[in-house]
Amino acid sequence: YISIGGNRKGVFRTYVNLLVTMVLGGLWHGANIKFVIWGALHGAALAIHKFWMKINPFKQKKNKLTHFLAVSSTFHFVSFAWIFFRAENWDKAWQMIGQLIQPTEPEIMIEMINAYKFVFILIALALIFHWLPSYWKEYYRGLFIKTPIWVKVFIVSFVVFVLYQVSSLDLQPFIYFRF
């Protein structure tokens, strides 16, 4: 980014430099169109973000809603872009995107929830705990610290057991070993 001018050559050139850098980053991961698209999506997102920060009407209004929307949209965009990175090929990427946007049969959703109900319960509990007020978290942290050692060992053992039960039993290779 810096070697091609960074942000020293004007606003438009900054956007182009961001895009070029990320496309090259995609090519670095593999000489395949899916990696180029992955890089281009991230480069475009960086350029749009840089532009948005200049015209952002909410810049002075830092509240929980705008923060939530910013984090949520970033998460969803990055997750979408990773489809191109992780898919085996171009057709699989578009098949995954198609599955994301087409309506799902209610029966299939019910079947999936039943099959993974324990995982969904854990996700719901984690979200609830995450959004608890700080003083509640501090209260529970203090409560845990005051418990006897055998209770702590039991709780930690239970958490490890639960994580083992919900984890994939198939060995998942490190992503960079696939290249």
GROMACS .gro file of N, CA and C in nm:
model
  537
    1TYR      N    1   0.083  -0.119   0.000
    1TYR     CA    2   0.000   0.000   0.000
    1TYR      C    3   0.087   0.125   0.000
    2ILE      N    4   0.184   0.128   0.089
    2ILE     CA    5   0.273   0.245   0.098
    2ILE      C    6   0.358   0.257  -0.029
    3SER      N    7   0.408   0.145  -0.079
    3SER     CA    8   0.499   0.150  -0.194
    3SER      C    9   0.429   0.196  -0.322
    4ILE      N   10   0.298   0.185  -0.331
    4ILE     CA   11   0.228   0.235  -0.450
    4ILE      C   12   0.166   0.373  -0.426
    5GLY      N   13   0.204   0.437  -0.316
    5GLY     CA   14   0.161   0.574  -0.292
    5GLY      C   15   0.077   0.593  -0.168
    6GLY      N   16   0.022   0.485  -0.114
    6GLY     CA   17  -0.059   0.497   0.007
    6GLY      C   18  -0.169   0.599  -0.009
    7ASN      N   19  -0.176   0.692   0.085
    7ASN     CA   20  -0.278   0.797   0.077
    7ASN      C   21  -0.216   0.933   0.044
    8ARG      N   22  -0.095   0.932  -0.013
    8ARG     CA   23  -0.024   1.058  -0.040
    8ARG      C   24  -0.051   1.113  -0.180
    9LYS      N   25  -0.126   1.042  -0.262
    9LYS     CA   26  -0.144   1.084  -0.402
    9LYS      C   27  -0.285   1.134  -0.431
   10GLY      N   28  -0.359   1.169  -0.328
   10GLY     CA   29  -0.495   1.218  -0.349
   10GLY      C   30  -0.599   1.115  -0.306
   11VAL      N   31  -0.722   1.163  -0.298
   11VAL     CA   32  -0.831   1.081  -0.246
   11VAL      C   33  -0.862   0.963  -0.338
   12PHE      N   34  -0.881   0.991  -0.467
   12PHE     CA   35  -0.917   0.883  -0.560
   12PHE      C   36  -0.806   0.778  -0.566
   13ARG      N   37  -0.683   0.824  -0.572
   13ARG     CA   38  -0.570   0.731  -0.579
   13ARG      C   39  -0.561   0.647  -0.452
   14THR      N   40  -0.600   0.702  -0.338
   14THR     CA   41  -0.602   0.625  -0.213
   14THR      C   42  -0.698   0.508  -0.226
   15TYR      N   43  -0.817   0.535  -0.282
   15TYR     CA   44  -0.915   0.428  -0.300
   15TYR      C   45  -0.863   0.320  -0.395
   16VAL      N   46  -0.800   0.364  -0.503
   16VAL     CA   47  -0.743   0.269  -0.600
   16VAL      C   48  -0.632   0.188  -0.533
   17ASN      N   49  -0.547   0.252  -0.455
   17ASN     CA   50  -0.438   0.183  -0.387
   17ASN      C   51  -0.490   0.078  -0.290
   18LEU      N   52  -0.596   0.110  -0.218
   18LEU     CA   53  -0.657   0.012  -0.127
   18LEU      C   54  -0.707  -0.109  -0.205
   19LEU      N   55  -0.776  -0.082  -0.315
   19LEU     CA   56  -0.830  -0.191  -0.397
   19LEU      C   57  -0.719  -0.277  -0.456
   20VAL      N   58  -0.618  -0.213  -0.512
   20VAL     CA   59  -0.506  -0.287  -0.572
   20VAL      C   60  -0.434  -0.372  -0.466
   21THR      N   61  -0.410  -0.315  -0.350
   21THR     CA   62  -0.341  -0.388  -0.243
   21THR      C   63  -0.418  -0.513  -0.203
   22MET      N   64  -0.549  -0.500  -0.188
   22MET     CA   65  -0.628  -0.615  -0.145
   22MET      C   66  -0.643  -0.719  -0.256
   23VAL      N   67  -0.653  -0.675  -0.380
   23VAL     CA   68  -0.657  -0.771  -0.492
   23VAL      C   69  -0.526  -0.849  -0.496
   24LEU      N   70  -0.413  -0.780  -0.477
   24LEU     CA   71  -0.284  -0.850  -0.473
   24LEU      C   72  -0.277  -0.944  -0.354
   25GLY      N   73  -0.336  -0.904  -0.241
   25GLY     CA   74  -0.345  -0.994  -0.126
   25GLY      C   75  -0.425  -1.119  -0.157
   26GLY      N   76  -0.532  -1.103  -0.235
   26GLY     CA   77  -0.609  -1.218  -0.279
   26GLY      C   78  -0.527  -1.308  -0.369
   27LEU      N   79  -0.454  -1.249  -0.463
   27LEU     CA   80  -0.367  -1.328  -0.552
   27LEU      C   81  -0.257  -1.399  -0.474
   28TRP      N   82  -0.210  -1.337  -0.368
   28TRP     CA   83  -0.107  -1.400  -0.285
   28TRP      C   84  -0.159  -1.530  -0.226
   29HIS      N   85  -0.288  -1.534  -0.194
   29HIS     CA   86  -0.346  -1.656  -0.138
   29HIS      C   87  -0.365  -1.765  -0.242
   30GLY      N   88  -0.375  -1.729  -0.368
   30GLY     CA   89  -0.388  -1.830  -0.472
   30GLY      C   90  -0.424  -1.766  -0.604
   31ALA      N   91  -0.373  -1.824  -0.712
   31ALA     CA   92  -0.400  -1.772  -0.846
   31ALA      C   93  -0.533  -1.830  -0.894
   32ASN      N   94  -0.640  -1.777  -0.839
   32ASN     CA   95  -0.773  -1.827  -0.870
   32ASN      C   96  -0.868  -1.709  -0.860
   33ILE      N   97  -0.970  -1.707  -0.944
   33ILE     CA   98  -1.063  -1.595  -0.946
   33ILE      C   99  -1.133  -1.575  -0.812
   34LYS      N  100  -1.155  -1.684  -0.739
   34LYS     CA  101  -1.225  -1.669  -0.610
   34LYS      C  102  -1.141  -1.589  -0.509
   35PHE      N  103  -1.009  -1.603  -0.514
   35PHE     CA  104  -0.924  -1.526  -0.424
   35PHE      C  105  -0.915  -1.379  -0.468
   36VAL      N  106  -0.917  -1.358  -0.599
   36VAL     CA  107  -0.916  -1.221  -0.652
   36VAL      C  108  -1.044  -1.149  -0.609
   37ILE      N  109  -1.158  -1.218  -0.619
   37ILE     CA  110  -1.285  -1.158  -0.577
   37ILE      C  111  -1.283  -1.130  -0.428
   38TRP      N  112  -1.232  -1.225  -0.350
   38TRP     CA  113  -1.221  -1.206  -0.205
   38TRP      C  114  -1.141  -1.079  -0.174
   39GLY      N  115  -1.026  -1.064  -0.240
   39GLY     CA  116  -0.943  -0.946  -0.219
   39GLY      C  117  -1.011  -0.819  -0.268
   40ALA      N  118  -1.077  -0.826  -0.385
   40ALA     CA  119  -1.145  -0.709  -0.440
   40ALA      C  120  -1.260  -0.664  -0.350
   41LEU      N  121  -1.333  -0.759  -0.295
   41LEU     CA  122  -1.442  -0.723  -0.203
   41LEU      C  123  -1.388  -0.650  -0.080
   42HIS      N  124  -1.278  -0.701  -0.025
   42HIS     CA  125  -1.220  -0.635   0.092
   42HIS      C  126  -1.162  -0.497   0.055
   43GLY      N  127  -1.099  -0.487  -0.061
   43GLY     CA  128  -1.046  -0.358  -0.105
   43GLY      C  129  -1.157  -0.257  -0.127
   44ALA      N  130  -1.266  -0.302  -0.190
   44ALA     CA  131  -1.380  -0.212  -0.212
   44ALA      C  132  -1.440  -0.170  -0.078
   45ALA      N  133  -1.448  -0.263   0.016
   45ALA     CA  134  -1.503  -0.230   0.148
   45ALA      C  135  -1.415  -0.127   0.219
   46LEU      N  136  -1.284  -0.142   0.210
   46LEU     CA  137  -1.194  -0.044   0.272
   46LEU      C  138  -1.211   0.094   0.208
   47ALA      N  139  -1.222   0.097   0.075
   47ALA     CA  140  -1.239   0.225   0.006
   47ALA      C  141  -1.372   0.289   0.043
   48ILE      N  142  -1.478   0.209   0.047
   48ILE     CA  143  -1.610   0.261   0.085
   48ILE      C  144  -1.607   0.312   0.228
   49HIS      N  145  -1.542   0.238   0.317
   49HIS     CA  146  -1.533   0.281   0.457
   49HIS      C  147  -1.459   0.414   0.467
   50LYS      N  148  -1.348   0.426   0.395
   50LYS     CA  149  -1.270   0.551   0.400
   50LYS      C  150  -1.354   0.668   0.348
   51PHE      N  151  -1.429   0.645   0.240
   51PHE     CA  152  -1.517   0.748   0.186
   51PHE      C  153  -1.628   0.781   0.286
   52TRP      N  154  -1.689   0.677   0.344
   52TRP     CA  155  -1.799   0.695   0.440
   52TRP      C  156  -1.754   0.777   0.561
   53MET      N  157  -1.633   0.754   0.607
   53MET     CA  158  -1.585   0.826   0.724
   53MET      C  159  -1.573   0.977   0.697
   54LYS      N  160  -1.560   1.016   0.570
   54LYS     CA  161  -1.553   1.158   0.536
   54LYS      C  162  -1.692   1.222   0.534
   55ILE      N  163  -1.794   1.145   0.492
   55ILE     CA  164  -1.928   1.204   0.477
   55ILE      C  165  -2.025   1.157   0.584
   56ASN      N  166  -1.981   1.077   0.677
   56ASN     CA  167  -2.066   1.014   0.778
   56ASN      C  168  -2.146   1.118   0.857
   57PRO      N  169  -2.279   1.117   0.842
   57PRO     CA  170  -2.360   1.213   0.917
   57PRO      C  171  -2.373   1.177   1.065
   58PHE      N  172  -2.336   1.055   1.102
   58PHE     CA  173  -2.350   1.008   1.240
   58PHE      C  174  -2.219   1.013   1.317
   59LYS      N  175  -2.116   1.075   1.258
   59LYS     CA  176  -1.983   1.074   1.317
   59LYS      C  177  -1.983   1.129   1.460
   60GLN      N  178  -2.058   1.235   1.483
   60GLN     CA  179  -2.061   1.296   1.615
   60GLN      C  180  -2.158   1.225   1.710
   61LYS      N  181  -2.249   1.146   1.655
   61LYS     CA  182  -2.351   1.079   1.736
   61LYS      C  183  -2.310   0.934   1.762
   62LYS      N  184  -2.223   0.915   1.857
   62LYS     CA  185  -2.179   0.780   1.890
   62LYS      C  186  -2.279   0.722   1.990
   63ASN      N  187  -2.364   0.634   1.941
   63ASN     CA  188  -2.457   0.568   2.031
   63ASN      C  189  -2.455   0.419   2.005
   64LYS      N  190  -2.525   0.345   2.088
   64LYS     CA  191  -2.522   0.200   2.079
   64LYS      C  192  -2.583   0.148   1.950
   65LEU      N  193  -2.685   0.214   1.898
   65LEU     CA  194  -2.750   0.168   1.776
   65LEU      C  195  -2.656   0.179   1.657
   66THR      N  196  -2.592   0.296   1.639
   66THR     CA  197  -2.501   0.310   1.524
   66THR      C  198  -2.381   0.218   1.538
   67HIS      N  199  -2.333   0.199   1.661
   67HIS     CA  200  -2.222   0.106   1.682
   67HIS      C  201  -2.265  -0.037   1.648
   68PHE      N  202  -2.382  -0.077   1.693
   68PHE     CA  203  -2.434  -0.211   1.663
   68PHE      C  204  -2.449  -0.231   1.513
   69LEU      N  205  -2.505  -0.132   1.444
   69LEU     CA  206  -2.523  -0.143   1.299
   69LEU      C  207  -2.388  -0.151   1.227
   70ALA      N  208  -2.290  -0.074   1.272
   70ALA     CA  209  -2.158  -0.077   1.210
   70ALA      C  210  -2.091  -0.213   1.229
   71VAL      N  211  -2.093  -0.264   1.351
   71VAL     CA  212  -2.031  -0.394   1.380
   71VAL      C  213  -2.105  -0.504   1.306
   72SER      N  214  -2.236  -0.500   1.308
   72SER     CA  215  -2.317  -0.603   1.243
   72SER      C  216  -2.296  -0.605   1.092
   73SER      N  217  -2.297  -0.488   1.030
   73SER     CA  218  -2.278  -0.484   0.884
   73SER      C  219  -2.136  -0.528   0.846
   74THR      N  220  -2.037  -0.490   0.925
   74THR     CA  221  -1.900  -0.534   0.898
   74THR      C  222  -1.889  -0.686   0.909
   75PHE      N  223  -1.945  -0.742   1.016
   75PHE     CA  224  -1.940  -0.887   1.036
   75PHE      C  225  -2.006  -0.960   0.918
   76HIS      N  226  -2.124  -0.915   0.878
   76HIS     CA  227  -2.195  -0.983   0.770
   76HIS      C  228  -2.122  -0.969   0.636
   77PHE      N  229  -2.066  -0.852   0.611
   77PHE     CA  230  -1.993  -0.835   0.486
   77PHE      C  231  -1.869  -0.925   0.481
   78VAL      N  232  -1.791  -0.924   0.588
   78VAL     CA  233  -1.669  -1.007   0.592
   78VAL      C  234  -1.705  -1.155   0.582
   79SER      N  235  -1.810  -1.196   0.650
   79SER     CA  236  -1.854  -1.336   0.642
   79SER      C  237  -1.895  -1.371   0.500
   80PHE      N  238  -1.965  -1.279   0.433
   80PHE     CA  239  -2.004  -1.302   0.294
   80PHE      C  240  -1.880  -1.315   0.205
   81ALA      N  241  -1.784  -1.226   0.222
   81ALA     CA  242  -1.663  -1.230   0.139
   81ALA      C  243  -1.585  -1.359   0.159
   82TRP      N  244  -1.589  -1.414   0.280
   82TRP     CA  245  -1.516  -1.538   0.307
   82TRP      C  246  -1.573  -1.657   0.230
   83ILE      N  247  -1.695  -1.646   0.182
   83ILE     CA  248  -1.752  -1.754   0.101
   83ILE      C  249  -1.660  -1.781  -0.017
   84PHE      N  250  -1.615  -1.675  -0.083
   84PHE     CA  251  -1.528  -1.692  -0.201
   84PHE      C  252  -1.394  -1.752  -0.162
   85PHE      N  253  -1.345  -1.718  -0.045
   85PHE     CA  254  -1.216  -1.769  -0.001
   85PHE      C  255  -1.223  -1.918   0.031
   86ARG      N  256  -1.328  -1.959   0.101
   86ARG     CA  257  -1.337  -2.096   0.151
   86ARG      C  258  -1.397  -2.196   0.053
   87ALA      N  259  -1.474  -2.150  -0.043
   87ALA     CA  260  -1.540  -2.242  -0.135
   87ALA      C  261  -1.436  -2.317  -0.217
   88GLU      N  262  -1.469  -2.442  -0.248
   88GLU     CA  263  -1.376  -2.525  -0.326
   88GLU      C  264  -1.354  -2.468  -0.466
   89ASN      N  265  -1.460  -2.412  -0.524
   89ASN     CA  266  -1.449  -2.355  -0.657
   89ASN      C  267  -1.556  -2.248  -0.676
   90TRP      N  268  -1.555  -2.187  -0.792
   90TRP     CA  269  -1.645  -2.079  -0.826
   90TRP      C  270  -1.791  -2.123  -0.815
   91ASP      N  271  -1.823  -2.241  -0.870
   91ASP     CA  272  -1.961  -2.290  -0.867
   91ASP      C  273  -2.011  -2.313  -0.725
   92LYS      N  274  -1.925  -2.367  -0.640
   92LYS     CA  275  -1.964  -2.391  -0.500
   92LYS      C  276  -1.991  -2.259  -0.429
   93ALA      N  277  -1.911  -2.157  -0.459
   93ALA     CA  278  -1.932  -2.026  -0.397
   93ALA      C  279  -2.071  -1.973  -0.432
   94TRP      N  280  -2.107  -1.979  -0.560
   94TRP     CA  281  -2.238  -1.929  -0.601
   94TRP      C  282  -2.351  -2.018  -0.550
   95GLN      N  283  -2.324  -2.146  -0.535
   95GLN     CA  284  -2.425  -2.236  -0.477
   95GLN      C  285  -2.452  -2.196  -0.331
   96MET      N  286  -2.345  -2.167  -0.256
   96MET     CA  287  -2.362  -2.124  -0.117
   96MET      C  288  -2.438  -1.992  -0.108
   97ILE      N  289  -2.405  -1.899  -0.196
   97ILE     CA  290  -2.475  -1.770  -0.195
   97ILE      C  291  -2.622  -1.790  -0.228
   98GLY      N  292  -2.650  -1.878  -0.325
   98GLY     CA  293  -2.789  -1.909  -0.359
   98GLY      C  294  -2.864  -1.968  -0.241
   99GLN      N  295  -2.798  -2.054  -0.165
   99GLN     CA  296  -2.863  -2.113  -0.049
   99GLN      C  297  -2.888  -2.009   0.060
  100LEU      N  298  -2.805  -1.907   0.066
  100LEU     CA  299  -2.826  -1.801   0.164
  100LEU      C  300  -2.947  -1.713   0.132
  101ILE      N  301  -2.971  -1.690   0.002
  101ILE     CA  302  -3.075  -1.593  -0.033
  101ILE      C  303  -3.208  -1.656  -0.071
  102GLN      N  304  -3.212  -1.785  -0.095
  102GLN     CA  305  -3.341  -1.845  -0.130
  102GLN      C  306  -3.415  -1.886  -0.003
  103PRO      N  307  -3.547  -1.878  -0.007
  103PRO     CA  308  -3.625  -1.915   0.112
  103PRO      C  309  -3.603  -2.061   0.150
  104THR      N  310  -3.600  -2.085   0.279
  104THR     CA  311  -3.579  -2.220   0.330
  104THR      C  312  -3.713  -2.277   0.375
  105GLU      N  313  -3.731  -2.404   0.349
  105GLU     CA  314  -3.853  -2.472   0.395
  105GLU      C  315  -3.856  -2.471   0.547
  106PRO      N  316  -3.971  -2.438   0.608
  106PRO     CA  317  -3.980  -2.440   0.755
  106PRO      C  318  -3.946  -2.576   0.815
  107GLU      N  319  -3.982  -2.682   0.744
  107GLU     CA  320  -3.953  -2.817   0.795
  107GLU      C  321  -3.802  -2.840   0.808
  108ILE      N  322  -3.728  -2.788   0.711
  108ILE     CA  323  -3.582  -2.805   0.714
  108ILE      C  324  -3.523  -2.727   0.831
  109MET      N  325  -3.574  -2.606   0.854
  109MET     CA  326  -3.525  -2.526   0.966
  109MET      C  327  -3.553  -2.595   1.099
  110ILE      N  328  -3.674  -2.650   1.113
  110ILE     CA  329  -3.710  -2.720   1.237
  110ILE      C  330  -3.620  -2.841   1.256
  111GLU      N  331  -3.596  -2.914   1.148
  111GLU     CA  332  -3.508  -3.031   1.154
  111GLU      C  333  -3.366  -2.992   1.194
  112MET      N  334  -3.317  -2.881   1.138
  112MET     CA  335  -3.182  -2.836   1.171
  112MET      C  336  -3.174  -2.792   1.317
  113ILE      N  337  -3.274  -2.719   1.363
  113ILE     CA  338  -3.274  -2.673   1.502
  113ILE      C  339  -3.279  -2.793   1.597
  114ASN      N  340  -3.361  -2.893   1.563
  114ASN     CA  341  -3.367  -3.013   1.647
  114ASN      C  342  -3.235  -3.088   1.648
  115ALA      N  343  -3.170  -3.094   1.533
  115ALA     CA  344  -3.043  -3.167   1.524
  115ALA      C  345  -2.932  -3.096   1.602
  116TYR      N  346  -2.937  -2.964   1.607
  116TYR     CA  347  -2.832  -2.887   1.673
  116TYR      C  348  -2.887  -2.805   1.789
  117LYS      N  349  -2.991  -2.855   1.855
  117LYS     CA  350  -3.056  -2.774   1.960
  117LYS      C  351  -2.960  -2.738   2.073
  118PHE      N  352  -2.869  -2.828   2.106
  118PHE     CA  353  -2.774  -2.799   2.213
  118PHE      C  354  -2.683  -2.683   2.174
  119VAL      N  355  -2.641  -2.681   2.050
  119VAL     CA  356  -2.556  -2.572   2.000
  119VAL      C  357  -2.634  -2.440   2.001
  120PHE      N  358  -2.760  -2.444   1.956
  120PHE     CA  359  -2.842  -2.323   1.956
  120PHE      C  360  -2.864  -2.271   2.098
  121ILE      N  361  -2.884  -2.361   2.193
  121ILE     CA  362  -2.901  -2.321   2.332
  121ILE      C  363  -2.774  -2.253   2.384
  122LEU      N  364  -2.658  -2.312   2.352
  122LEU     CA  365  -2.531  -2.251   2.395
  122LEU      C  366  -2.510  -2.113   2.333
  123ILE      N  367  -2.545  -2.100   2.206
  123ILE     CA  368  -2.532  -1.969   2.140
  123ILE      C  369  -2.624  -1.867   2.206
  124ALA      N  370  -2.748  -1.908   2.235
  124ALA     CA  371  -2.843  -1.817   2.300
  124ALA      C  372  -2.792  -1.776   2.438
  125LEU      N  373  -2.742  -1.872   2.515
  125LEU     CA  374  -2.688  -1.840   2.648
  125LEU      C  375  -2.568  -1.747   2.639
  126ALA      N  376  -2.481  -1.772   2.541
  126ALA     CA  377  -2.363  -1.686   2.523
  126ALA      C  378  -2.405  -1.544   2.487
  127LEU      N  379  -2.505  -1.531   2.399
  127LEU     CA  380  -2.553  -1.398   2.362
  127LEU      C  381  -2.616  -1.327   2.481
  128ILE      N  382  -2.695  -1.401   2.558
  128ILE     CA  383  -2.756  -1.341   2.677
  128ILE      C  384  -2.648  -1.293   2.773
  129PHE      N  385  -2.550  -1.379   2.799
  129PHE     CA  386  -2.443  -1.342   2.892
  129PHE      C  387  -2.363  -1.222   2.839
  130HIS      N  388  -2.339  -1.222   2.708
  130HIS     CA  389  -2.262  -1.112   2.648
  130HIS      C  390  -2.332  -0.977   2.668
  131TRP      N  391  -2.463  -0.975   2.655
  131TRP     CA  392  -2.537  -0.849   2.662
  131TRP      C  393  -2.582  -0.814   2.803
  132LEU      N  394  -2.545  -0.894   2.902
  132LEU     CA  395  -2.577  -0.859   3.041
  132LEU      C  396  -2.505  -0.730   3.081
  133PRO      N  397  -2.564  -0.652   3.168
  133PRO     CA  398  -2.493  -0.533   3.218
  133PRO      C  399  -2.363  -0.574   3.288
  134SER      N  400  -2.265  -0.487   3.285
  134SER     CA  401  -2.133  -0.516   3.341
  134SER      C  402  -2.138  -0.554   3.488
  135TYR      N  403  -2.224  -0.487   3.566
  135TYR     CA  404  -2.228  -0.517   3.709
  135TYR      C  405  -2.279  -0.659   3.736
  136TRP      N  406  -2.364  -0.714   3.647
  136TRP     CA  407  -2.406  -0.854   3.663
  136TRP      C  408  -2.288  -0.946   3.639
  137LYS      N  409  -2.211  -0.916   3.534
  137LYS     CA  410  -2.094  -1.000   3.504
  137LYS      C  411  -1.995  -0.997   3.620
  138GLU      N  412  -1.973  -0.878   3.675
  138GLU     CA  413  -1.882  -0.865   3.789
  138GLU      C  414  -1.934  -0.944   3.909
  139TYR      N  415  -2.064  -0.942   3.930
  139TYR     CA  416  -2.124  -1.018   4.040
  139TYR      C  417  -2.098  -1.167   4.022
  140TYR      N  418  -2.123  -1.219   3.901
  140TYR     CA  419  -2.101  -1.362   3.876
  140TYR      C  420  -1.952  -1.399   3.881
  141ARG      N  421  -1.867  -1.308   3.836
  141ARG     CA  422  -1.723  -1.332   3.844
  141ARG      C  423  -1.680  -1.342   3.990
  142GLY      N  424  -1.728  -1.250   4.073
  142GLY     CA  425  -1.697  -1.254   4.216
  142GLY      C  426  -1.751  -1.378   4.282
  143LEU      N  427  -1.871  -1.420   4.242
  143LEU     CA  428  -1.931  -1.542   4.296
  143LEU      C  429  -1.845  -1.663   4.262
  144PHE      N  430  -1.796  -1.668   4.137
  144PHE     CA  431  -1.711  -1.780   4.095
  144PHE      C  432  -1.580  -1.782   4.174
  145ILE      N  433  -1.522  -1.666   4.195
  145ILE     CA  434  -1.396  -1.657   4.268
  145ILE      C  435  -1.412  -1.708   4.411
  146LYS      N  436  -1.526  -1.682   4.472
  146LYS     CA  437  -1.550  -1.721   4.611
  146LYS      C  438  -1.587  -1.869   4.628
  147THR      N  439  -1.617  -1.938   4.519
  147THR     CA  440  -1.658  -2.079   4.532
  147THR      C  441  -1.539  -2.166   4.569
  148PRO      N  442  -1.566  -2.279   4.636
  148PRO     CA  443  -1.458  -2.372   4.671
  148PRO      C  444  -1.392  -2.428   4.545
  149ILE      N  445  -1.269  -2.472   4.559
  149ILE     CA  446  -1.191  -2.521   4.446
  149ILE      C  447  -1.258  -2.639   4.377
  150TRP      N  448  -1.322  -2.728   4.454
  150TRP     CA  449  -1.385  -2.845   4.392
  150TRP      C  450  -1.501  -2.804   4.302
  151VAL      N  451  -1.571  -2.695   4.336
  151VAL     CA  452  -1.680  -2.645   4.251
  151VAL      C  453  -1.622  -2.587   4.122
  152LYS      N  454  -1.511  -2.513   4.135
  152LYS     CA  455  -1.446  -2.458   4.016
  152LYS      C  456  -1.399  -2.569   3.923
  153VAL      N  457  -1.339  -2.674   3.979
  153VAL     CA  458  -1.293  -2.787   3.898
  153VAL      C  459  -1.412  -2.851   3.827
  154PHE      N  460  -1.522  -2.867   3.898
  154PHE     CA  461  -1.642  -2.926   3.838
  154PHE      C  462  -1.694  -2.839   3.723
  155ILE      N  463  -1.703  -2.709   3.747
  155ILE     CA  464  -1.754  -2.618   3.643
  155ILE      C  465  -1.664  -2.618   3.520
  156VAL      N  466  -1.534  -2.608   3.541
  156VAL     CA  467  -1.440  -2.607   3.428
  156VAL      C  468  -1.446  -2.741   3.354
  157SER      N  469  -1.454  -2.851   3.427
  157SER     CA  470  -1.465  -2.984   3.364
  157SER      C  471  -1.593  -2.993   3.283
  158PHE      N  472  -1.701  -2.941   3.337
  158PHE     CA  473  -1.829  -2.943   3.266
  158PHE      C  474  -1.821  -2.861   3.137
  159VAL      N  475  -1.760  -2.744   3.144
  159VAL     CA  476  -1.746  -2.659   3.025
  159VAL      C  477  -1.661  -2.730   2.920
  160VAL      N  478  -1.551  -2.791   2.961
  160VAL     CA  479  -1.466  -2.865   2.866
  160VAL      C  480  -1.546  -2.980   2.804
  161PHE      N  481  -1.623  -3.051   2.885
  161PHE     CA  482  -1.705  -3.161   2.835
  161PHE      C  483  -1.807  -3.111   2.732
  162VAL      N  484  -1.873  -3.001   2.762
  162VAL     CA  485  -1.973  -2.945   2.671
  162VAL      C  486  -1.907  -2.902   2.541
  163LEU      N  487  -1.794  -2.834   2.550
  163LEU     CA  488  -1.723  -2.792   2.429
  163LEU      C  489  -1.680  -2.912   2.346
  164TYR      N  490  -1.637  -3.017   2.410
  164TYR     CA  491  -1.597  -3.138   2.339
  164TYR      C  492  -1.718  -3.199   2.268
  165GLN      N  493  -1.833  -3.199   2.333
  165GLN     CA  494  -1.953  -3.258   2.275
  165GLN      C  495  -2.003  -3.181   2.153
  166VAL      N  496  -1.988  -3.050   2.153
  166VAL     CA  497  -2.041  -2.972   2.041
  166VAL      C  498  -1.936  -2.947   1.932
  167SER      N  499  -1.813  -2.982   1.958
  167SER     CA  500  -1.709  -2.960   1.857
  167SER      C  501  -1.716  -3.067   1.750
  168SER      N  502  -1.663  -3.034   1.636
  168SER     CA  503  -1.659  -3.129   1.525
  168SER      C  504  -1.556  -3.236   1.556
  169LEU      N  505  -1.596  -3.361   1.534
  169LEU     CA  506  -1.503  -3.471   1.560
  169LEU      C  507  -1.408  -3.494   1.444
  170ASP      N  508  -1.442  -3.438   1.326
  170ASP     CA  509  -1.353  -3.450   1.212
  170ASP      C  510  -1.237  -3.353   1.229
  171LEU      N  511  -1.120  -3.397   1.192
  171LEU     CA  512  -1.003  -3.311   1.200
  171LEU      C  513  -1.015  -3.204   1.091
  172GLN      N  514  -1.015  -3.079   1.132
  172GLN     CA  515  -1.024  -2.968   1.038
  172GLN      C  516  -0.882  -2.917   1.011
  173PRO      N  517  -0.832  -2.934   0.888
  173PRO     CA  518  -0.696  -2.888   0.860
  173PRO      C  519  -0.686  -2.736   0.865
  174PHE      N  520  -0.570  -2.690   0.906
  174PHE     CA  521  -0.544  -2.547   0.908
  174PHE      C  522  -0.562  -2.494   0.767
  175ILE      N  523  -0.631  -2.381   0.754
  175ILE     CA  524  -0.674  -2.332   0.623
  175ILE      C  525  -0.556  -2.313   0.526
  176TYR      N  526  -0.440  -2.269   0.574
  176TYR     CA  527  -0.330  -2.244   0.483
  176TYR      C  528  -0.261  -2.371   0.436
  177PHE      N  529  -0.291  -2.485   0.496
  177PHE     CA  530  -0.236  -2.611   0.446
  177PHE      C  531  -0.306  -2.656   0.319
  178ARG      N  532  -0.420  -2.594   0.286
  178ARG     CA  533  -0.496  -2.633   0.167
  178ARG      C  534  -0.438  -2.575   0.039
  179PHE      N  535  -0.346  -2.479   0.048
  179PHE     CA  536  -0.296  -2.413  -0.073
  179PHE      C  537  -0.186  -2.492  -0.138
   0.00000   0.00000   0.00000
